[in-house]
Short mmCIF file of C-alpha atoms and ligand atoms in Angstrom, two decimals:
data_model
loop_
_atom_site.label_atom_id
_atom_site.label_comp_id
_atom_site.label_asym_id
_atom_site.label_seq_id
_atom_site.Cartn_x
_atom_site.Cartn_y
_atom_site.Cartn_z
CA MET O 1 8.79 -5.30 28.87
CA GLN O 2 9.68 -5.49 32.05
CA ASN O 3 11.89 -2.91 31.95
CA GLN O 4 10.18 -0.29 29.68
CA THR O 5 9.66 3.30 30.41
CA LEU O 6 7.79 5.61 29.86
CA GLN O 7 9.89 7.22 27.12
CA SER O 8 10.05 3.48 25.31
CA LYS O 9 6.15 3.51 25.42
CA HIS O 10 5.56 2.08 22.13
CA TRP O 11 2.65 4.26 20.15
CA LEU O 12 -0.10 1.94 19.88
CA ASP O 13 0.78 1.57 23.51
CA LYS O 14 -0.06 4.90 24.51
CA VAL O 15 -2.43 5.01 22.37
CA VAL O 16 -4.35 1.62 23.28
CA GLU O 17 -3.47 3.74 27.13
CA GLY O 18 -5.14 6.45 25.93
CA ILE O 19 -8.47 4.51 24.89
CA GLY O 20 -8.50 2.94 28.50
CA LYS O 21 -9.36 5.98 29.87
CA TRP O 22 -11.43 6.63 27.62
CA GLN O 23 -13.53 3.87 28.07
CA ALA O 24 -13.90 4.32 31.69
CA LYS O 25 -14.79 7.73 31.42
CA HIS O 26 -17.52 7.33 29.59
CA ASP O 27 -18.66 4.20 30.64
CA VAL O 28 -18.51 2.65 27.22
CA LYS O 29 -19.70 -1.01 27.34
CA GLN O 30 -18.28 -3.81 24.47
CA LEU O 31 -15.07 -1.45 22.52
CA HIS O 32 -15.57 -1.19 18.24
CA VAL O 33 -13.01 0.14 16.00
CA ASP O 34 -13.61 0.67 12.71
CA ASP O 35 -12.45 2.16 9.22
CA MET O 36 -14.30 3.23 6.04
CA LYS O 37 -13.27 3.65 2.42
CA THR O 38 -15.16 3.85 -1.41
CA PRO O 39 -14.54 1.92 -3.41
CA SER O 40 -14.74 3.88 -6.83
CA GLY O 41 -11.44 2.03 -8.52
CA ARG O 42 -8.64 0.73 -7.77
CA VAL O 43 -7.25 2.17 -4.49
CA HIS O 44 -4.28 3.81 -3.38
CA THR O 45 -1.67 3.28 -1.03
CA GLY O 46 -2.60 5.86 1.26
CA ALA O 47 -5.98 4.07 2.50
CA LEU O 48 -3.63 1.54 3.19
CA ARG O 49 -3.08 3.73 6.59
CA GLY O 50 -6.24 3.67 7.93
CA VAL O 51 -6.35 0.23 7.50
CA LEU O 52 -3.53 -0.98 9.89
CA LEU O 53 -3.61 2.05 12.29
CA HIS O 54 -7.30 0.61 13.19
CA ASP O 55 -5.89 -3.24 12.27
CA LEU O 56 -2.94 -2.50 15.12
CA VAL O 57 -4.73 -0.60 17.85
CA ALA O 58 -7.47 -3.11 17.86
CA GLN O 59 -4.53 -5.93 18.17
CA VAL O 60 -2.97 -3.98 20.44
CA LEU O 61 -6.28 -3.64 22.68
CA ARG O 62 -7.16 -7.82 22.48
CA GLN O 63 -3.52 -8.01 23.59
CA GLN O 64 -3.80 -5.97 26.94
CA GLY O 65 -7.47 -8.35 27.71
CA PHE O 66 -9.96 -5.97 25.86
CA ASP O 67 -12.34 -7.97 23.02
CA PRO O 68 -13.41 -4.73 20.54
CA LYS O 69 -15.15 -5.60 17.50
CA ASN O 70 -12.93 -4.64 15.04
CA THR O 71 -14.83 -3.74 11.22
CA TYR O 72 -14.19 -2.22 8.12
CA VAL O 73 -16.81 -0.50 5.52
CA PHE O 74 -17.14 0.34 2.15
CA ASN O 75 -19.67 2.55 1.17
CA ASP O 76 -20.34 0.77 -1.86
CA MET O 77 -23.85 3.56 -2.39
CA ASP O 78 -21.67 5.95 -2.68
CA PRO O 79 -22.18 7.67 -6.20
CA MET O 80 -19.59 7.56 -8.57
CA ASP O 81 -18.71 10.60 -9.29
CA GLY O 82 -15.32 10.40 -11.54
CA LEU O 83 -14.42 7.66 -14.30
CA PRO O 84 -10.65 6.92 -13.24
CA ALA O 85 -8.54 7.04 -16.33
CA TYR O 86 -8.00 3.76 -16.85
CA LEU O 87 -11.44 2.81 -17.45
CA ASP O 88 -12.82 2.98 -21.08
CA GLU O 89 -15.67 6.34 -21.10
CA SER O 90 -17.75 4.30 -23.65
CA VAL O 91 -18.49 1.54 -21.38
CA PHE O 92 -19.26 3.63 -17.39
CA ALA O 93 -19.79 6.74 -18.93
CA GLU O 94 -23.87 5.95 -18.56
CA HIS O 95 -23.12 4.90 -14.90
CA MET O 96 -22.01 8.17 -13.59
CA GLY O 97 -23.93 9.11 -10.49
CA LYS O 98 -25.25 5.77 -9.79
CA PRO O 99 -24.26 3.83 -6.76
CA LEU O 100 -21.61 1.89 -7.01
CA TYR O 101 -22.92 -0.85 -5.76
CA ARG O 102 -24.84 -1.71 -8.80
CA ILE O 103 -22.76 -0.03 -11.55
CA PRO O 104 -21.39 -3.93 -13.28
CA LYS O 105 -18.13 -4.18 -13.24
CA PRO O 106 -15.56 -3.86 -15.50
CA ASP O 107 -13.60 -6.77 -17.61
CA LEU O 108 -10.74 -8.28 -15.42
CA GLU O 109 -8.74 -7.45 -18.64
CA LYS O 110 -9.38 -3.53 -18.51
CA CYS O 111 -10.16 -3.49 -14.92
CA GLY O 112 -6.87 -1.03 -14.21
CA ILE O 113 -5.35 -3.66 -12.10
CA ASP O 114 -1.98 -5.22 -12.13
CA LEU O 115 -2.76 -8.49 -12.03
CA SER O 116 0.28 -9.98 -12.58
CA GLN O 117 1.51 -10.91 -9.08
CA ALA O 118 -2.18 -12.01 -8.13
CA SER O 119 -2.61 -15.38 -6.65
CA GLU O 120 -5.38 -17.99 -8.13
CA SER O 121 -7.77 -17.62 -5.48
CA GLU O 122 -7.28 -13.69 -5.23
CA LEU O 123 -8.08 -13.86 -9.38
CA GLU O 124 -10.79 -15.68 -8.71
CA ASP O 125 -12.25 -13.25 -5.83
CA LEU O 126 -12.05 -11.05 -9.13
CA ARG O 127 -13.89 -13.05 -10.74
CA GLN O 128 -16.66 -13.48 -8.42
CA ALA O 129 -17.52 -9.67 -7.89
CA LYS O 130 -21.02 -8.97 -8.70
CA ASN O 131 -20.12 -5.40 -8.81
CA PHE O 132 -17.97 -1.97 -9.12
CA ALA O 133 -17.65 -1.40 -5.79
CA GLU O 134 -16.49 -5.45 -4.98
CA ILE O 135 -14.07 -5.80 -7.40
CA TYR O 136 -11.82 -2.74 -6.32
CA ALA O 137 -12.62 -3.76 -2.80
CA PHE O 138 -11.55 -7.12 -3.30
CA ASP O 139 -8.24 -5.73 -4.87
CA PHE O 140 -7.74 -3.58 -1.70
CA ILE O 141 -9.27 -6.35 0.74
CA HIS O 142 -6.31 -8.84 -0.64
CA ALA O 143 -3.46 -5.53 -0.14
CA PHE O 144 -4.82 -5.24 3.45
CA ARG O 145 -5.06 -9.28 4.41
CA SER O 146 -1.62 -9.95 3.08
CA LEU O 147 -0.49 -7.32 5.71
CA GLY O 148 -2.15 -9.45 8.06
CA CYS O 149 -5.20 -7.41 8.49
CA SER O 150 -8.22 -8.79 10.17
CA GLN O 151 -11.22 -7.07 9.87
CA GLU O 152 -14.45 -7.55 9.51
CA ILE O 153 -15.97 -6.88 6.44
CA VAL O 154 -18.87 -4.45 5.73
CA TRP O 155 -21.09 -2.97 3.19
CA SER O 156 -22.41 -0.03 3.47
CA HIS O 157 -25.49 -1.00 1.25
CA GLU O 158 -26.30 -3.66 2.65
CA LEU O 159 -26.58 -1.97 6.15
CA TYR O 160 -29.41 0.38 4.78
CA GLU O 161 -31.26 -2.32 2.69
CA SER O 162 -31.54 -3.69 5.75
CA GLY O 163 -33.37 -1.28 7.60
CA ALA O 164 -29.81 -1.06 10.17
CA MET O 165 -30.16 2.60 8.85
CA ASP O 166 -33.58 3.50 9.16
CA ARG O 167 -33.65 4.79 12.61
CA GLN O 168 -30.32 7.09 11.98
CA ILE O 169 -31.84 7.96 8.81
CA ARG O 170 -35.19 9.28 10.43
CA LEU O 171 -33.22 11.65 13.35
CA ALA O 172 -31.06 13.05 10.04
CA LEU O 173 -34.87 13.78 8.58
CA ASP O 174 -36.72 15.08 11.83
CA SER O 175 -33.78 17.03 13.06
CA VAL O 176 -32.85 19.36 10.38
CA ALA O 177 -32.86 22.60 11.80
CA GLN O 178 -30.26 21.46 13.47
CA MET O 179 -28.50 19.84 10.89
CA ARG O 180 -28.55 23.15 8.93
CA GLU O 181 -26.88 24.81 12.32
CA ILE O 182 -24.34 22.29 13.10
CA TYR O 183 -23.40 23.04 9.14
CA GLN O 184 -23.46 27.02 9.96
CA ASP O 185 -21.52 26.42 13.07
CA VAL O 186 -19.48 23.99 12.63
CA ALA O 187 -18.27 24.40 9.35
CA LYS O 188 -19.34 27.94 8.03
CA TYR O 189 -21.82 26.33 5.62
CA THR O 190 -25.29 28.03 4.92
CA LEU O 191 -27.89 26.15 3.88
CA PRO O 192 -31.31 26.05 1.73
CA GLU O 193 -34.25 26.26 2.78
CA ASN O 194 -35.59 23.04 1.85
CA TRP O 195 -31.85 20.98 1.91
CA TYR O 196 -32.45 17.51 3.88
CA PRO O 197 -29.79 15.53 3.87
CA PHE O 198 -30.50 12.51 2.28
CA GLN O 199 -30.63 11.64 -1.26
CA VAL O 200 -32.54 8.94 -3.19
CA ILE O 201 -31.44 6.39 -5.98
CA CYS O 202 -34.08 8.04 -8.85
CA PRO O 203 -36.24 5.25 -9.50
CA ALA O 204 -36.59 6.45 -13.01
CA CYS O 205 -32.85 6.47 -14.02
CA GLY O 206 -30.85 4.67 -10.95
CA LYS O 207 -29.14 7.79 -10.43
CA LEU O 208 -27.63 9.43 -7.30
CA GLY O 209 -25.50 11.39 -7.12
CA THR O 210 -28.33 13.66 -9.43
CA THR O 211 -31.50 13.64 -7.16
CA LEU O 212 -32.65 16.38 -4.64
CA VAL O 213 -34.38 15.45 -1.42
CA THR O 214 -37.06 18.81 -0.79
CA ASP O 215 -39.03 17.63 1.51
CA TRP O 216 -40.34 15.43 4.31
CA ASP O 217 -43.36 14.26 5.53
CA SER O 218 -42.53 11.67 8.41
CA GLN O 219 -43.91 9.35 5.72
CA GLU O 220 -42.13 10.27 2.37
CA VAL O 221 -39.50 12.80 1.22
CA THR O 222 -40.15 14.71 -2.31
CA PHE O 223 -37.49 14.37 -5.13
CA GLU O 224 -36.26 15.56 -8.13
CA CYS O 225 -33.53 14.20 -10.44
CA GLN O 226 -32.07 17.46 -11.49
CA PRO O 227 -30.18 17.15 -14.82
CA ASN O 228 -27.54 19.94 -14.03
CA LYS O 229 -27.68 19.32 -10.21
CA VAL O 230 -23.89 18.14 -11.08
CA THR O 231 -21.19 18.73 -13.46
CA TRP O 232 -20.22 14.74 -13.53
CA ALA O 233 -23.61 12.90 -13.64
CA LYS O 234 -26.96 14.35 -15.50
CA GLY O 235 -30.10 13.60 -13.77
CA CYS O 236 -33.47 12.74 -15.94
CA GLY O 237 -36.45 15.22 -14.81
CA HIS O 238 -38.00 12.30 -13.25
CA THR O 239 -40.10 13.62 -9.61
CA GLY O 240 -42.07 11.84 -7.23
CA LYS O 241 -42.48 11.27 -3.36
CA ILE O 242 -40.42 7.44 -1.95
CA SER O 243 -39.52 6.44 1.34
CA PRO O 244 -36.68 6.85 2.82
CA PHE O 245 -36.41 3.91 4.59
CA GLY O 246 -34.73 1.04 3.63
CA GLY O 247 -32.41 1.09 0.90
CA THR O 248 -34.12 3.79 -1.19
CA GLY O 249 -31.19 6.55 -0.92
CA LYS O 250 -28.71 7.36 1.47
CA LEU O 251 -27.79 9.84 3.64
CA LEU O 252 -25.18 12.86 2.94
CA TRP O 253 -21.51 11.81 3.46
CA LYS O 254 -20.96 13.95 6.39
CA VAL O 255 -24.12 12.58 7.47
CA ASP O 256 -23.60 9.23 6.41
CA TRP O 257 -20.49 8.74 8.60
CA PRO O 258 -21.66 9.59 12.20
CA ALA O 259 -25.57 7.46 11.00
CA HIS O 260 -22.75 4.53 10.38
CA TRP O 261 -21.17 5.05 13.74
CA ALA O 262 -24.67 5.65 15.63
CA THR O 263 -26.04 2.12 13.39
CA MET O 264 -22.72 0.01 14.16
CA GLY O 265 -21.49 0.92 17.96
CA VAL O 266 -18.40 2.19 16.71
CA ASN O 267 -16.80 4.03 18.78
CA VAL O 268 -12.73 4.05 17.90
CA GLU O 269 -12.48 5.61 14.43
CA GLY O 270 -9.27 7.37 13.53
CA ALA O 271 -9.39 10.00 10.24
CA GLY O 272 -6.93 11.11 8.33
CA LYS O 273 -5.99 14.77 8.84
CA ASP O 274 -7.77 16.45 5.99
CA HIS O 275 -10.83 15.03 8.18
CA SER O 276 -9.44 16.22 10.99
CA SER O 277 -8.90 19.96 11.05
CA ALA O 278 -11.26 22.45 12.10
CA GLY O 279 -14.80 23.28 10.84
CA GLY O 280 -13.68 19.70 8.89
CA SER O 281 -15.69 16.48 8.86
CA ARG O 282 -15.02 15.52 11.67
CA ASP O 283 -16.35 18.38 13.73
CA MET O 284 -19.30 17.59 11.87
CA ALA O 285 -19.79 13.95 13.02
CA ASN O 286 -18.88 14.58 16.27
CA ALA O 287 -21.73 17.75 16.41
CA GLN O 288 -24.36 14.96 15.07
CA CYS O 289 -23.35 12.65 17.20
CA GLU O 290 -24.04 14.65 20.58
CA GLN O 291 -26.74 16.34 18.68
CA VAL O 292 -28.56 13.85 16.62
CA PHE O 293 -27.75 10.84 16.99
CA LYS O 294 -27.04 11.13 20.86
CA ILE O 295 -24.55 8.72 20.88
CA THR O 296 -20.78 9.22 22.27
CA VAL O 297 -17.94 10.85 19.91
CA PRO O 298 -15.98 8.33 18.77
CA PHE O 299 -12.01 8.12 19.65
CA ASN O 300 -9.93 9.37 17.20
CA ILE O 301 -6.36 9.25 16.40
CA PRO O 302 -6.30 11.65 13.59
CA TYR O 303 -3.25 9.63 11.13
CA GLU O 304 -1.23 11.72 9.11
CA TRP O 305 0.15 10.07 5.35
CA ILE O 306 1.04 7.98 3.81
CA LEU O 307 3.36 9.96 0.70
CA ILE O 308 4.85 7.37 -1.97
CA ARG O 309 7.52 9.35 -4.02
CA GLY O 310 9.44 8.66 -6.97
CA ALA O 311 8.92 8.50 -10.40
CA LYS O 312 7.30 5.07 -11.08
CA MET O 313 4.98 5.37 -8.13
CA SER O 314 3.04 7.93 -9.63
CA SER O 315 3.05 7.10 -12.83
CA SER O 316 -0.14 5.35 -14.28
CA LYS O 317 1.22 2.27 -14.25
CA GLY O 318 4.02 1.78 -11.95
CA VAL O 319 4.68 -0.16 -9.89
CA GLY O 320 4.13 0.76 -6.16
CA THR O 321 0.22 2.78 -7.01
CA SER O 322 -2.26 0.30 -5.61
CA ALA O 323 -1.58 -0.23 -2.43
CA ARG O 324 -1.79 -3.74 -3.89
CA GLU O 325 1.27 -3.14 -5.73
CA PHE O 326 2.57 -1.62 -2.85
CA THR O 327 2.08 -4.77 -0.24
CA LYS O 328 4.02 -6.64 -3.58
CA LEU O 329 7.39 -4.85 -2.67
CA PHE O 330 9.11 -6.40 0.60
CA PRO O 331 7.66 -9.50 2.98
CA PRO O 332 4.54 -8.86 4.90
CA THR O 333 5.66 -8.70 7.94
CA VAL O 334 8.82 -6.28 6.78
CA GLY O 335 4.96 -4.47 4.91
CA ARG O 336 3.53 -4.43 8.83
CA PHE O 337 6.28 -3.30 10.24
CA LEU O 338 6.96 0.15 7.84
CA PHE O 339 3.70 1.20 9.70
CA ALA O 340 3.76 -0.36 12.83
CA SER O 341 7.34 1.18 13.07
CA ARG O 342 5.68 4.78 12.31
CA ASN O 343 4.14 6.77 15.33
CA TYR O 344 0.30 7.49 13.15
CA GLU O 345 1.56 11.87 14.16
CA GLN O 346 4.25 11.26 11.74
CA VAL O 347 4.27 11.21 8.29
CA ILE O 348 5.89 8.41 6.15
CA ASP O 349 7.77 9.45 3.01
CA PHE O 350 8.98 6.56 1.31
CA ASP O 351 10.51 6.96 -1.77
CA PRO O 352 11.35 3.49 -3.09
CA GLN O 353 13.69 4.99 -5.04
CA THR O 354 16.29 5.70 -2.47
CA MET O 355 17.94 3.27 -0.43
CA ALA O 356 14.41 3.05 1.65
CA ILE O 357 13.15 -0.30 1.27
CA PRO O 358 16.88 -1.52 2.56
CA ASP O 359 16.91 1.24 5.29
CA LEU O 360 13.44 -0.67 6.67
CA PHE O 361 14.27 -4.47 6.50
CA ASP O 362 17.24 -3.21 8.66
CA GLU O 363 15.22 -1.03 10.96
CA TYR O 364 12.93 -4.58 10.89
CA ASP O 365 16.09 -6.68 11.23
CA GLN O 366 16.67 -4.78 14.37
CA GLY O 367 13.75 -4.32 15.62
CA ALA O 368 13.62 -8.23 15.91
CA ARG O 369 17.36 -8.67 17.29
CA ILE O 370 16.60 -6.26 20.11
CA ALA O 371 13.12 -8.33 20.52
CA TRP O 372 15.58 -11.63 20.68
CA GLN O 373 17.93 -9.67 23.29
CA VAL O 374 20.73 -10.74 21.24
CA GLU O 375 21.45 -6.59 20.84
CA ALA O 376 20.82 -3.70 23.24
CA GLY O 377 18.53 -1.04 21.46
CA ASP O 378 15.45 1.00 21.02
CA GLN O 379 12.62 -1.53 22.93
CA ARG O 380 9.66 0.24 20.86
CA LEU O 381 11.11 -1.33 17.78
CA ALA O 382 11.36 -4.72 18.98
CA ARG O 383 7.72 -3.67 20.29
CA ALA O 384 6.78 -2.79 16.24
CA PHE O 385 8.55 -5.83 15.67
CA GLU O 386 6.27 -8.00 17.42
CA LEU O 387 2.99 -5.95 16.37
CA SER O 388 4.41 -6.82 12.75
CA GLN O 389 4.77 -10.66 13.16
CA ILE O 390 2.06 -12.48 10.74
CA GLY O 391 0.72 -15.41 11.93
CA GLN O 392 3.80 -18.23 13.80
CA ALA O 393 5.78 -15.03 14.37
CA GLN O 394 9.52 -15.89 13.70
CA THR O 395 12.05 -17.28 15.70
CA GLU O 396 15.59 -15.60 16.73
CA SER O 397 17.56 -16.62 13.65
CA PHE O 398 20.34 -15.40 11.49
CA LEU O 399 19.10 -12.42 9.65
CA PRO O 400 21.38 -11.76 5.46
CA ARG O 401 20.59 -8.00 5.05
CA PHE O 402 18.94 -7.27 2.96
CA ARG O 403 21.46 -5.28 0.43
CA ASP O 404 24.00 -7.56 0.58
CA VAL O 405 21.31 -9.45 -0.71
CA ALA O 406 20.76 -7.22 -3.32
CA LEU O 407 23.83 -6.97 -4.35
CA TRP O 408 26.50 -10.34 -3.84
CA MET O 409 22.84 -12.41 -5.86
CA GLN O 410 24.39 -10.12 -8.61
CA TYR O 411 27.41 -11.65 -8.63
CA PRO O 412 27.74 -15.13 -10.39
CA ASP O 413 31.37 -16.72 -8.65
CA LYS O 414 29.41 -15.94 -5.68
CA ASP O 415 27.64 -18.15 -4.02
CA LEU O 416 24.51 -16.88 -1.57
CA GLU O 417 24.17 -19.50 1.26
CA GLU O 418 27.97 -19.76 1.46
CA GLU O 419 28.52 -15.81 1.61
CA PHE O 420 25.80 -15.89 4.45
CA ALA O 421 27.09 -18.81 6.20
CA LYS O 422 31.21 -16.86 6.44
CA VAL O 423 28.87 -13.53 7.58
CA LYS O 424 27.17 -16.42 10.72
CA GLY O 425 30.29 -17.78 11.00
CA SER O 426 27.81 -21.59 10.65
CA GLU O 427 26.23 -22.44 7.92
CA LEU O 428 22.84 -21.66 7.28
CA ASN O 429 19.99 -23.84 8.70
CA GLU O 430 16.56 -24.49 7.21
CA VAL O 431 14.62 -21.34 8.05
CA GLU O 432 17.47 -18.76 7.11
CA LYS O 433 18.19 -20.43 4.01
CA SER O 434 14.47 -19.95 2.53
CA LEU O 435 14.79 -16.60 4.82
CA LEU O 436 17.74 -16.19 2.76
CA LYS O 437 15.73 -17.00 -1.01
CA GLU O 438 12.26 -14.99 0.25
CA ARG O 439 14.55 -11.94 0.55
CA VAL O 440 16.31 -13.11 -3.02
CA SER O 441 12.42 -12.92 -4.73
CA TYR O 442 12.23 -9.07 -2.62
CA ALA O 443 15.59 -8.34 -3.67
CA GLN O 444 14.91 -8.93 -6.95
CA ILE O 445 11.88 -6.85 -7.38
CA TRP O 446 14.09 -3.89 -5.67
CA LEU O 447 16.30 -4.01 -8.61
CA ASP O 448 14.25 -4.23 -11.58
CA ASN O 449 12.82 -1.35 -10.74
CA TYR O 450 13.91 1.39 -7.52
CA ALA O 451 17.88 0.14 -6.74
CA PRO O 452 20.16 3.23 -7.27
CA SER O 453 22.48 2.69 -9.94
CA GLU O 454 25.48 1.84 -7.33
CA TYR O 455 23.30 -1.50 -6.36
CA GLN O 456 22.70 -1.87 -10.04
CA LEU O 457 25.95 -4.60 -11.44
CA ARG O 458 23.77 -6.50 -14.20
CA PRO O 459 24.89 -5.51 -17.56
CA LYS O 460 23.05 -3.20 -19.20
CA ALA O 461 20.91 -3.69 -22.20
CA ASP O 462 21.71 0.04 -23.98
CA PHE O 463 25.56 0.91 -24.23
CA PRO O 464 25.72 2.26 -21.40
CA GLU O 465 26.54 6.39 -21.59
CA GLU O 466 29.98 5.89 -19.36
CA ALA O 467 31.61 3.73 -22.08
CA LYS O 468 32.00 6.02 -25.31
CA ASN O 469 35.09 7.37 -24.07
CA LEU O 470 36.93 3.85 -24.19
CA SER O 471 40.54 4.79 -25.47
CA VAL O 472 42.24 2.68 -28.79
CA GLU O 473 43.60 0.61 -26.19
CA GLN O 474 40.92 -0.62 -25.04
CA LYS O 475 39.02 -0.54 -26.94
CA THR O 476 41.86 -2.71 -29.19
CA PHE O 477 41.65 -4.47 -25.65
CA LEU O 478 38.25 -5.79 -26.00
CA LEU O 479 37.66 -6.94 -29.39
CA GLU O 480 41.03 -9.00 -28.51
CA LEU O 481 39.29 -10.20 -25.56
CA LYS O 482 35.91 -10.72 -28.29
CA ASP O 483 38.61 -13.00 -30.01
CA LEU O 484 39.67 -15.07 -26.76
CA LEU O 485 35.68 -15.53 -26.21
CA LEU O 486 35.28 -16.76 -28.89
CA SER O 487 37.77 -19.28 -29.03
CA GLN O 488 38.21 -20.17 -25.88
CA GLN O 489 34.57 -21.28 -24.95
CA ALA O 490 35.11 -24.38 -22.72
CA LEU O 491 36.99 -22.77 -20.35
CA GLU O 492 36.72 -22.68 -16.66
CA PRO O 493 35.59 -19.72 -15.47
CA ALA O 494 38.50 -19.71 -13.28
CA ASP O 495 41.06 -20.24 -16.14
CA LEU O 496 39.01 -17.83 -18.40
CA GLN O 497 40.17 -15.71 -15.63
CA GLN O 498 43.25 -16.51 -15.81
CA ALA O 499 43.52 -16.19 -20.08
CA ILE O 500 42.10 -12.69 -19.76
CA PHE O 501 44.47 -11.25 -17.42
CA ASP O 502 47.32 -12.90 -19.36
CA LEU O 503 45.66 -11.32 -22.55
CA SER O 504 45.90 -7.69 -20.37
CA LYS O 505 49.23 -8.14 -19.33
CA ASN O 506 50.25 -8.12 -23.49
CA SER O 507 48.42 -5.31 -23.46
CA LEU O 508 47.82 -1.53 -21.33
CA GLY O 509 47.88 -3.95 -18.43
CA PRO O 510 45.03 -5.47 -16.01
CA ARG O 511 43.71 -2.59 -14.84
CA LYS O 512 42.62 -0.30 -17.82
CA ALA O 513 41.67 -3.90 -19.04
CA PHE O 514 39.59 -5.04 -16.36
CA GLU O 515 37.88 -1.95 -16.09
CA SER O 516 37.31 -1.57 -19.57
CA ILE O 517 34.72 -5.21 -19.71
CA TYR O 518 32.65 -3.48 -16.69
CA LEU O 519 32.32 0.44 -18.65
CA MET O 520 31.69 -1.93 -21.95
CA LEU O 521 28.70 -3.97 -19.64
CA LEU O 522 27.95 -2.00 -15.86
CA GLY O 523 29.19 1.62 -16.91
CA LYS O 524 30.96 1.34 -13.87
CA LYS O 525 34.59 1.01 -13.43
CA ALA O 526 34.85 -1.94 -11.76
CA GLY O 527 31.74 -5.55 -10.54
CA PRO O 528 31.87 -9.16 -10.13
CA ARG O 529 34.51 -11.09 -11.51
CA ALA O 530 34.71 -10.59 -14.94
CA ALA O 531 35.24 -14.33 -16.08
CA TRP O 532 31.99 -15.09 -13.75
CA LEU O 533 30.62 -12.26 -14.99
CA LEU O 534 31.12 -12.87 -19.12
CA ARG O 535 30.49 -16.38 -18.51
CA SER O 536 26.77 -15.38 -17.04
CA THR O 537 25.83 -12.85 -19.46
CA ASP O 538 23.23 -13.49 -22.59
CA GLN O 539 25.05 -14.21 -25.26
CA GLU O 540 23.44 -12.45 -27.41
CA LEU O 541 23.92 -8.96 -25.31
CA LEU O 542 27.18 -10.00 -25.43
CA GLU O 543 27.81 -10.55 -29.17
CA LYS O 544 25.88 -6.65 -29.64
CA ARG O 545 28.59 -5.04 -26.97
CA PHE O 546 31.20 -6.20 -28.96
CA GLU O 547 30.08 -5.03 -32.23
CA GLU O 548 29.18 -1.27 -30.19
CA VAL O 549 32.61 -1.64 -29.64
CA GLY O 550 33.85 -1.58 -32.62
CA LYS O 551 31.95 0.50 -34.24
CA LEU O 552 33.21 3.44 -31.89
ZN1 ZN B 1 -33.67 9.99 -12.82
#
């Protein structure tokens, strides 16, 4: 990195440089990086952007000699205010409005999490989850831990119950006039006279979303559990007085956020663009830091979205909708690289059904080669590669190109290790062989779910559209081929290839003949060598396909 010029400085190094200057200016002793999330159901891929951003910032801070705390808060005191489509309404309707950590967890089989690729220890974690918030938080933690994120987990309800939030609760309630002014000045929001920034958990029905605090006498708050306060939950009508301390309730979300900063000592927390707009919740929080909680306004990193496109991504059961599923699309280092290589101000627009996945692998490989100094290029890519290493960093080795792996693995006659040895110019070593194996498994996921049709070289389950216009001669040839295959089952692929060639010469000629084989199986005019393709095709499928040709 010695030759790094200002222009080629990686964005994370710039962010950390900014934090360093900010720390000196505000005389901040201990840096504390944090991010938060309400675990109200299966966590979407979009939430990974914040987690990765904060973890990468903490990583670079550590590299540069800072010693930051790095936490992730689950806002499990938040009420359930919507029921995810995959959950059973008859089970969960009665829990609407309760704090998430007080709601029983759904059955593992009915929780909406795709468990097909979960490891045994992950499953065990999910089985151990004590409540609704935990099962979805654990699922999300697995996803971001797999990408090398090392945040310490904080459960908001524990902060409340331990009394750690009491000081901020008192400050917020005592400063209610000032709070109202902040809502008015910053968000242009006029609040009623009897408004307080606190909600209690109704001692009668256990709901929080339905309660309204109408008074505060320095010891207790007066509250009502209103039947019609919100549309998504029904209060029980109970009224009373209760101490607001020690976990009996929580601050309203816009106050809860800066109150956590004040309680935990957070001073670096980025916010998604939706929170960072003028007059938005970030501005509200900042004003409260200055006027109510009297703490330094945390360093902001207003970051952009990650958009996951494609039909499969938006369907409720599609691969890649949830953070868990997204992390299964690539090896962890390549997944982390996606976030390390994109500036936080840039939207990550990721459509797995294009060439986005192979392109990402290419970029990663390029970053690796620049980092290993075997190729010249943009140092920022090399830096992104370095920052995406998890545990032991990858040492210099030959990287089999992902798109070639995906394509060649569909050629039954190709030995992948031999093919890539040819590209490399020498035998693959053990590291390279296991890397190739890993890429084969991810290429399989890509081919099964996302790859564009030009990369699909496997026999189609349904009769291909493209084969519906086979000529009479081609049809005749294919039926002769069927007999040949039946009578010559013992032939080695090389001999079979010759036999097919001979057969074609006596009828419509090799070009048209081989084309008909590919059309029938792949819906394409070309493909892997025919004998190997036929031999590797499922026998039942092959018989069915010849039958379909016969009916044309
Ligand atoms: Zn109630």
